[in-house]
PDB file of C-alpha atoms in Angstrom:
ATOM      1  CA  SER A   1       0.000   0.000   0.000  1.00 72.00           C
ATOM      2  CA  ALA A   2       0.954   3.659  -0.173  1.00 81.00           C
ATOM      3  CA  VAL A   3       0.608   6.272   2.544  1.00 87.00           C
ATOM      4  CA  ILE A   4      -0.461   9.630   1.189  1.00 92.00           C
ATOM      5  CA  SER A   5      -0.511  12.949   2.985  1.00 93.00           C
ATOM      6  CA  GLN A   6      -2.056  16.190   1.806  1.00 95.00           C
ATOM      7  CA  LYS A   7      -1.528  19.752   2.906  1.00 96.00           C
ATOM      8  CA  PRO A   8      -3.479  21.684   3.906  1.00 96.00           C
ATOM      9  CA  SER A   9      -6.200  19.439   5.285  1.00 94.00           C
ATOM     10  CA  ARG A  10      -8.680  22.277   4.976  1.00 95.00           C
ATOM     11  CA  ASP A  11      -8.768  25.949   4.137  1.00 97.00           C
ATOM     12  CA  ILE A  12     -11.159  28.828   3.807  1.00 97.00           C
ATOM     13  CA  CYS A  13     -10.275  31.203   1.011  1.00 96.00           C
ATOM     14  CA  GLN A  14     -11.530  34.414  -0.475  1.00 97.00           C
ATOM     15  CA  ARG A  15     -12.938  34.674  -3.961  1.00 97.00           C
ATOM     16  CA  GLY A  16     -10.331  35.504  -6.577  1.00 97.00           C
ATOM     17  CA  THR A  17      -7.367  34.045  -4.701  1.00 97.00           C
ATOM     18  CA  SER A  18      -5.451  30.843  -5.424  1.00 97.00           C
ATOM     19  CA  LEU A  19      -4.586  27.850  -3.270  1.00 98.00           C
ATOM     20  CA  THR A  20      -1.903  25.238  -3.813  1.00 98.00           C
ATOM     21  CA  ILE A  21      -2.506  21.776  -2.413  1.00 98.00           C
ATOM     22  CA  GLN A  22       0.390  19.429  -1.832  1.00 98.00           C
ATOM     23  CA  CYS A  23       0.369  15.654  -2.089  1.00 97.00           C
ATOM     24  CA  GLN A  24       3.217  13.587  -0.678  1.00 97.00           C
ATOM     25  CA  VAL A  25       3.542   9.812  -1.000  1.00 94.00           C
ATOM     26  CA  ASP A  26       5.771   7.642   1.154  1.00 93.00           C
ATOM     27  CA  SER A  27       7.079   5.651  -1.803  1.00 89.00           C
ATOM     28  CA  GLN A  28       7.726   6.117  -5.490  1.00 87.00           C
ATOM     29  CA  VAL A  29       4.574   5.651  -7.517  1.00 86.00           C
ATOM     30  CA  THR A  30       3.934   5.304 -11.180  1.00 81.00           C
ATOM     31  CA  MET A  31       0.796   7.378 -11.473  1.00 85.00           C
ATOM     32  CA  MET A  32      -0.774  10.202  -9.511  1.00 92.00           C
ATOM     33  CA  PHE A  33      -4.188  11.708  -9.960  1.00 94.00           C
ATOM     34  CA  TRP A  34      -6.210  14.614  -8.684  1.00 97.00           C
ATOM     35  CA  TYR A  35      -9.939  14.266  -8.012  1.00 96.00           C
ATOM     36  CA  ARG A  36     -12.626  16.676  -6.920  1.00 95.00           C
ATOM     37  CA  GLN A  37     -15.572  15.774  -4.723  1.00 91.00           C
ATOM     38  CA  GLN A  38     -18.153  18.512  -4.726  1.00 90.00           C
ATOM     39  CA  PRO A  39     -20.640  18.680  -1.840  1.00 83.00           C
ATOM     40  CA  GLY A  40     -23.050  15.765  -1.985  1.00 78.00           C
ATOM     41  CA  GLN A  41     -21.561  14.428  -5.182  1.00 82.00           C
ATOM     42  CA  SER A  42     -19.205  11.722  -6.306  1.00 84.00           C
ATOM     43  CA  LEU A  43     -15.579  11.989  -7.229  1.00 90.00           C
ATOM     44  CA  THR A  44     -14.593  13.457 -10.556  1.00 92.00           C
ATOM     45  CA  LEU A  45     -11.157  13.063 -12.050  1.00 93.00           C
ATOM     46  CA  ILE A  46      -9.512  16.409 -12.731  1.00 96.00           C
ATOM     47  CA  ALA A  47      -6.233  15.270 -14.251  1.00 95.00           C
ATOM     48  CA  THR A  48      -3.404  12.784 -14.275  1.00 93.00           C
ATOM     49  CA  ALA A  49      -0.193  14.279 -12.913  1.00 93.00           C
ATOM     50  CA  ASN A  50       2.660  13.176 -15.176  1.00 87.00           C
ATOM     51  CA  GLN A  51       6.189  13.197 -13.862  1.00 86.00           C
ATOM     52  CA  GLY A  52       8.370  15.448 -15.949  1.00 83.00           C
ATOM     53  CA  SER A  53       5.685  16.567 -18.366  1.00 85.00           C
ATOM     54  CA  GLU A  54       2.407  18.442 -18.495  1.00 89.00           C
ATOM     55  CA  ALA A  55      -0.586  16.958 -16.743  1.00 93.00           C
ATOM     56  CA  THR A  56      -3.340  15.277 -18.719  1.00 93.00           C
ATOM     57  CA  TYR A  57      -6.662  16.983 -18.053  1.00 96.00           C
ATOM     58  CA  GLU A  58     -10.125  15.513 -18.248  1.00 93.00           C
ATOM     59  CA  SER A  59     -12.916  17.129 -20.169  1.00 92.00           C
ATOM     60  CA  GLY A  60     -14.124  20.253 -18.419  1.00 94.00           C
ATOM     61  CA  PHE A  61     -10.847  20.968 -16.621  1.00 96.00           C
ATOM     62  CA  VAL A  62      -8.107  23.228 -17.933  1.00 96.00           C
ATOM     63  CA  ILE A  63      -4.532  23.955 -16.999  1.00 96.00           C
ATOM     64  CA  ASP A  64      -5.105  27.656 -16.442  1.00 97.00           C
ATOM     65  CA  LYS A  65      -7.634  26.919 -13.723  1.00 97.00           C
ATOM     66  CA  PHE A  66      -5.965  23.852 -12.199  1.00 97.00           C
ATOM     67  CA  PRO A  67      -2.208  23.954 -12.840  1.00 97.00           C
ATOM     68  CA  ILE A  68      -0.484  20.790 -11.666  1.00 97.00           C
ATOM     69  CA  SER A  69       3.140  20.037 -11.000  1.00 95.00           C
ATOM     70  CA  ARG A  70       4.860  16.733 -10.458  1.00 94.00           C
ATOM     71  CA  PRO A  71       8.589  17.229 -10.018  1.00 93.00           C
ATOM     72  CA  ASN A  72       9.323  13.649  -8.910  1.00 92.00           C
ATOM     73  CA  LEU A  73       7.745  10.249  -8.249  1.00 91.00           C
ATOM     74  CA  THR A  74       6.575  11.045  -4.724  1.00 93.00           C
ATOM     75  CA  PHE A  75       5.190  14.572  -4.858  1.00 95.00           C
ATOM     76  CA  SER A  76       2.613  16.622  -6.724  1.00 96.00           C
ATOM     77  CA  THR A  77       0.779  19.907  -6.316  1.00 97.00           C
ATOM     78  CA  LEU A  78      -2.586  21.097  -7.527  1.00 98.00           C
ATOM     79  CA  THR A  79      -3.377  24.804  -7.630  1.00 98.00           C
ATOM     80  CA  VAL A  80      -6.932  26.047  -7.697  1.00 98.00           C
ATOM     81  CA  SER A  81      -6.679  29.434  -9.374  1.00 98.00           C
ATOM     82  CA  ASN A  82      -8.891  32.496  -9.247  1.00 97.00           C
ATOM     83  CA  MET A  83     -11.289  30.721  -6.935  1.00 97.00           C
ATOM     84  CA  SER A  84     -15.033  31.162  -6.807  1.00 97.00           C
ATOM     85  CA  PRO A  85     -17.578  29.635  -4.407  1.00 96.00           C
ATOM     86  CA  GLU A  86     -18.241  26.927  -7.010  1.00 95.00           C
ATOM     87  CA  ASP A  87     -14.726  25.621  -6.345  1.00 96.00           C
ATOM     88  CA  SER A  88     -15.688  24.678  -2.796  1.00 96.00           C
ATOM     89  CA  SER A  89     -14.982  20.959  -2.750  1.00 96.00           C
ATOM     90  CA  ILE A  90     -12.818  18.255  -1.333  1.00 94.00           C
ATOM     91  CA  TYR A  91      -9.736  17.764  -3.472  1.00 97.00           C
ATOM     92  CA  LEU A  92      -8.131  14.340  -3.316  1.00 95.00           C
ATOM     93  CA  CYS A  93      -4.842  13.027  -4.488  1.00 95.00           C
ATOM     94  CA  SER A  94      -4.626   9.383  -5.457  1.00 94.00           C
ATOM     95  CA  VAL A  95      -1.855   7.093  -6.617  1.00 91.00           C
ATOM     96  CA  VAL A  96      -1.308   3.750  -8.240  1.00 84.00           C
ATOM     97  CA  GLY A  97       1.586   2.156  -6.427  1.00 69.00           C
ATOM     98  CA  ARG A  98       4.319   0.080  -7.920  1.00 65.00           C
ATOM     99  CA  GLY A  99       3.411  -3.563  -7.701  1.00 62.00           C
ATOM    100  CA  SER A 100      -0.263  -2.718  -7.222  1.00 56.00           C
ATOM    101  CA  TYR A 101      -1.198  -1.735 -10.713  1.00 58.00           C
ATOM    102  CA  ASN A 102      -4.880  -2.333 -10.235  1.00 64.00           C
ATOM    103  CA  GLU A 103      -5.351  -0.510  -6.962  1.00 77.00           C
ATOM    104  CA  GLN A 104      -5.613   3.199  -6.325  1.00 85.00           C
ATOM    105  CA  PHE A 105      -4.933   4.675  -2.930  1.00 88.00           C
ATOM    106  CA  PHE A 106      -6.397   7.978  -1.880  1.00 91.00           C
ATOM    107  CA  GLY A 107      -5.123  10.750   0.302  1.00 92.00           C
ATOM    108  CA  PRO A 108      -7.211  12.177   3.147  1.00 90.00           C
ATOM    109  CA  GLY A 109      -8.337  15.095   1.013  1.00 93.00           C
ATOM    110  CA  THR A 110      -8.223  18.866   1.275  1.00 95.00           C
ATOM    111  CA  ARG A 111     -11.518  20.483   2.189  1.00 94.00           C
ATOM    112  CA  LEU A 112     -11.708  23.861   0.466  1.00 96.00           C
ATOM    113  CA  THR A 113     -14.334  26.504   1.190  1.00 96.00           C
ATOM    114  CA  VAL A 114     -14.410  29.604  -0.970  1.00 97.00           C
ATOM    115  CA  LEU A 115     -16.283  32.608   0.373  1.00 96.00           C
TER     116      LEU A 115
ATOM    117  CA  ALA B   1     -17.462   5.568 -22.099  1.00 79.00           C
ATOM    118  CA  GLN B   2     -18.193   3.719 -18.923  1.00 84.00           C
ATOM    119  CA  SER B   3     -20.633   4.808 -16.231  1.00 90.00           C
ATOM    120  CA  VAL B   4     -21.686   3.683 -12.780  1.00 94.00           C
ATOM    121  CA  THR B   5     -25.133   3.915 -11.240  1.00 95.00           C
ATOM    122  CA  GLN B   6     -25.862   3.716  -7.551  1.00 95.00           C
ATOM    123  CA  LEU B   7     -29.605   4.062  -7.352  1.00 90.00           C
ATOM    124  CA  ASP B   8     -29.820   4.414  -3.587  1.00 93.00           C
ATOM    125  CA  SER B   9     -28.465   7.681  -2.274  1.00 93.00           C
ATOM    126  CA  GLN B  10     -29.280   6.741   1.318  1.00 95.00           C
ATOM    127  CA  VAL B  11     -29.888   3.426   3.016  1.00 96.00           C
ATOM    128  CA  PRO B  12     -31.006   3.444   6.644  1.00 96.00           C
ATOM    129  CA  VAL B  13     -30.783   0.125   8.444  1.00 97.00           C
ATOM    130  CA  PHE B  14     -30.927  -1.135  12.001  1.00 97.00           C
ATOM    131  CA  GLU B  15     -27.885  -2.682  13.598  1.00 96.00           C
ATOM    132  CA  GLU B  16     -27.484  -6.417  13.031  1.00 96.00           C
ATOM    133  CA  ALA B  17     -29.803  -6.295  10.022  1.00 97.00           C
ATOM    134  CA  PRO B  18     -28.598  -7.318   6.554  1.00 97.00           C
ATOM    135  CA  VAL B  19     -27.919  -4.696   3.907  1.00 97.00           C
ATOM    136  CA  GLU B  20     -27.397  -4.550   0.167  1.00 97.00           C
ATOM    137  CA  LEU B  21     -26.007  -1.518  -1.628  1.00 97.00           C
ATOM    138  CA  ARG B  22     -26.679  -1.655  -5.328  1.00 97.00           C
ATOM    139  CA  CYS B  23     -24.241  -0.869  -8.099  1.00 97.00           C
ATOM    140  CA  ASN B  24     -24.774  -1.205 -11.827  1.00 96.00           C
ATOM    141  CA  TYR B  25     -22.308  -0.251 -14.493  1.00 95.00           C
ATOM    142  CA  SER B  26     -22.298   0.348 -18.204  1.00 92.00           C
ATOM    143  CA  SER B  27     -19.315  -0.330 -20.408  1.00 88.00           C
ATOM    144  CA  SER B  28     -18.693  -1.617 -23.907  1.00 84.00           C
ATOM    145  CA  VAL B  29     -15.506  -3.334 -22.773  1.00 85.00           C
ATOM    146  CA  SER B  30     -14.491  -5.359 -19.756  1.00 86.00           C
ATOM    147  CA  VAL B  31     -13.879  -3.559 -16.483  1.00 88.00           C
ATOM    148  CA  TYR B  32     -12.424  -3.971 -13.061  1.00 91.00           C
ATOM    149  CA  LEU B  33     -14.828  -3.205 -10.237  1.00 93.00           C
ATOM    150  CA  PHE B  34     -14.244  -1.600  -6.868  1.00 94.00           C
ATOM    151  CA  TRP B  35     -16.047  -0.562  -3.729  1.00 96.00           C
ATOM    152  CA  TYR B  36     -14.597   2.286  -1.711  1.00 95.00           C
ATOM    153  CA  VAL B  37     -15.745   3.419   1.727  1.00 95.00           C
ATOM    154  CA  GLN B  38     -15.500   6.909   3.149  1.00 91.00           C
ATOM    155  CA  TYR B  39     -16.014   7.199   6.893  1.00 91.00           C
ATOM    156  CA  PRO B  40     -17.066  10.575   8.281  1.00 85.00           C
ATOM    157  CA  ASN B  41     -14.311  13.155   7.877  1.00 77.00           C
ATOM    158  CA  GLN B  42     -11.901  10.627   6.425  1.00 81.00           C
ATOM    159  CA  GLY B  43     -10.492   9.812   3.005  1.00 82.00           C
ATOM    160  CA  LEU B  44     -11.519   6.988   0.705  1.00 88.00           C
ATOM    161  CA  GLN B  45     -10.440   3.473   1.529  1.00 90.00           C
ATOM    162  CA  LEU B  46     -10.607   0.493  -0.775  1.00 90.00           C
ATOM    163  CA  LEU B  47     -13.115  -1.987   0.605  1.00 93.00           C
ATOM    164  CA  LEU B  48     -12.894  -4.715  -2.010  1.00 92.00           C
ATOM    165  CA  LYS B  49     -12.263  -5.281  -5.679  1.00 91.00           C
ATOM    166  CA  TYR B  50     -13.028  -7.645  -8.501  1.00 91.00           C
ATOM    167  CA  LEU B  51     -10.272  -8.133 -11.054  1.00 87.00           C
ATOM    168  CA  SER B  52     -10.772 -11.691 -12.295  1.00 85.00           C
ATOM    169  CA  GLY B  53     -11.485 -15.208 -11.082  1.00 86.00           C
ATOM    170  CA  SER B  54     -14.187 -15.886  -8.531  1.00 88.00           C
ATOM    171  CA  THR B  55     -17.099 -13.541  -8.973  1.00 89.00           C
ATOM    172  CA  LEU B  56     -17.648 -13.337  -5.223  1.00 91.00           C
ATOM    173  CA  VAL B  57     -15.157 -11.170  -3.381  1.00 91.00           C
ATOM    174  CA  GLU B  58     -14.968 -10.482   0.319  1.00 90.00           C
ATOM    175  CA  SER B  59     -13.515  -7.848   2.588  1.00 90.00           C
ATOM    176  CA  ILE B  60     -11.941  -8.349   5.985  1.00 82.00           C
ATOM    177  CA  ASN B  61     -14.840  -6.689   7.804  1.00 88.00           C
ATOM    178  CA  GLY B  62     -17.632  -8.929   6.550  1.00 94.00           C
ATOM    179  CA  PHE B  63     -18.707  -7.190   3.365  1.00 96.00           C
ATOM    180  CA  GLU B  64     -18.934  -9.103   0.124  1.00 96.00           C
ATOM    181  CA  ALA B  65     -19.771  -8.223  -3.451  1.00 96.00           C
ATOM    182  CA  GLU B  66     -20.646 -10.372  -6.403  1.00 94.00           C
ATOM    183  CA  PHE B  67     -19.831  -9.560  -9.980  1.00 94.00           C
ATOM    184  CA  ASN B  68     -22.737 -10.415 -12.257  1.00 93.00           C
ATOM    185  CA  LYS B  69     -21.704  -9.905 -15.847  1.00 91.00           C
ATOM    186  CA  SER B  70     -25.096 -10.605 -17.374  1.00 92.00           C
ATOM    187  CA  GLN B  71     -26.753  -8.016 -15.158  1.00 92.00           C
ATOM    188  CA  THR B  72     -23.725  -5.702 -15.183  1.00 94.00           C
ATOM    189  CA  SER B  73     -23.954  -5.416 -11.430  1.00 95.00           C
ATOM    190  CA  PHE B  74     -21.596  -5.450  -8.470  1.00 97.00           C
ATOM    191  CA  HIS B  75     -23.852  -5.189  -5.441  1.00 97.00           C
ATOM    192  CA  LEU B  76     -22.333  -4.903  -1.980  1.00 97.00           C
ATOM    193  CA  ARG B  77     -23.804  -6.951   0.864  1.00 97.00           C
ATOM    194  CA  LYS B  78     -23.308  -7.584   4.525  1.00 97.00           C
ATOM    195  CA  PRO B  79     -25.411 -10.078   6.495  1.00 97.00           C
ATOM    196  CA  SER B  80     -25.276  -8.135   9.769  1.00 97.00           C
ATOM    197  CA  VAL B  81     -24.240  -4.491   9.974  1.00 97.00           C
ATOM    198  CA  HIS B  82     -22.694  -2.643  12.865  1.00 96.00           C
ATOM    199  CA  ILE B  83     -22.899   0.971  13.925  1.00 96.00           C
ATOM    200  CA  SER B  84     -19.305   1.405  12.791  1.00 95.00           C
ATOM    201  CA  ASP B  85     -20.324   0.601   9.214  1.00 96.00           C
ATOM    202  CA  THR B  86     -22.017   3.990   8.957  1.00 96.00           C
ATOM    203  CA  ALA B  87     -20.238   5.639   6.021  1.00 96.00           C
ATOM    204  CA  GLU B  88     -20.511   6.630   2.382  1.00 94.00           C
ATOM    205  CA  TYR B  89     -19.916   3.785  -0.054  1.00 96.00           C
ATOM    206  CA  PHE B  90     -18.766   4.384  -3.607  1.00 96.00           C
ATOM    207  CA  CYS B  91     -18.778   1.887  -6.434  1.00 96.00           C
ATOM    208  CA  ALA B  92     -16.199   2.438  -9.166  1.00 95.00           C
ATOM    209  CA  VAL B  93     -15.064   0.869 -12.413  1.00 93.00           C
ATOM    210  CA  ARG B  94     -11.878   0.922 -14.401  1.00 89.00           C
ATOM    211  CA  LEU B  95     -11.240  -0.398 -17.895  1.00 84.00           C
ATOM    212  CA  THR B  96      -9.130  -3.527 -18.026  1.00 81.00           C
ATOM    213  CA  GLY B  97      -7.529  -2.552 -21.273  1.00 72.00           C
ATOM    214  CA  GLY B  98      -5.174   0.057 -19.946  1.00 64.00           C
ATOM    215  CA  GLY B  99      -5.281   3.392 -18.219  1.00 69.00           C
ATOM    216  CA  ASN B 100      -6.063   3.956 -14.580  1.00 75.00           C
ATOM    217  CA  LYS B 101      -9.021   6.265 -14.685  1.00 82.00           C
ATOM    218  CA  LEU B 102     -11.619   5.349 -12.100  1.00 89.00           C
ATOM    219  CA  THR B 103     -15.234   6.224 -12.812  1.00 91.00           C
ATOM    220  CA  PHE B 104     -17.251   6.549  -9.627  1.00 93.00           C
ATOM    221  CA  GLY B 105     -20.914   6.232  -8.846  1.00 94.00           C
ATOM    222  CA  THR B 106     -22.666   8.959  -6.892  1.00 92.00           C
ATOM    223  CA  GLY B 107     -22.328   7.082  -3.621  1.00 94.00           C
ATOM    224  CA  THR B 108     -24.685   5.523  -1.101  1.00 96.00           C
ATOM    225  CA  GLN B 109     -24.881   6.813   2.442  1.00 95.00           C
ATOM    226  CA  LEU B 110     -25.321   3.855   4.781  1.00 97.00           C
ATOM    227  CA  LYS B 111     -26.703   4.880   8.145  1.00 96.00           C
ATOM    228  CA  VAL B 112     -26.838   2.191  10.782  1.00 97.00           C
ATOM    229  CA  GLU B 113     -29.175   2.861  13.679  1.00 95.00           C
ATOM    230  CA  LEU B 114     -29.659   1.193  17.029  1.00 91.00           C
TER     231      LEU B 114
END
């Protein structure tokens, strides 16, 4: 398994500002993902964080709004830019560990509230 | 594209009663199937998964799910629930043919009452 930590665990932000969420894994992983869980809804994949190259975004998500970095095999960041109240969600990092190709592990999530 | 349907948004049940949480999926190709659980104020945890082999899979805490290809279902069951099972349960699918994108259902809130 993989142990994943996220920072911050929660935040309250003002409209128009940006927040960067960090995801740290305790071991090298092949793939990392960022999901969003809006209030009362299921998880939606935002993008795949690719090590050493640009992230791959899902339909409806763009790099300008959700820039992602992945400088190495254990760390990634997601920035939520120019926030609005509609961005209030839980943002989760997930990974597929080496040797566990079929299993995704999830971080504890970052609960974001935009006022 | 694949999709997952969890028809029951909430399932109230008394402690020690049996429960079934329904999950149906749609996909033109074969998939892997997963159940995740999210306890209050916690992250998602993998509960059980079907990859291949026996269509009945079990978790360590008494839950089981059966893959039914003809009905495209992967319902989650437990013969006797406990208060500690109160949580949100998400069904998810992933294509077997490559890629790691998980498609989630909308979740079922299981509330166990005394």
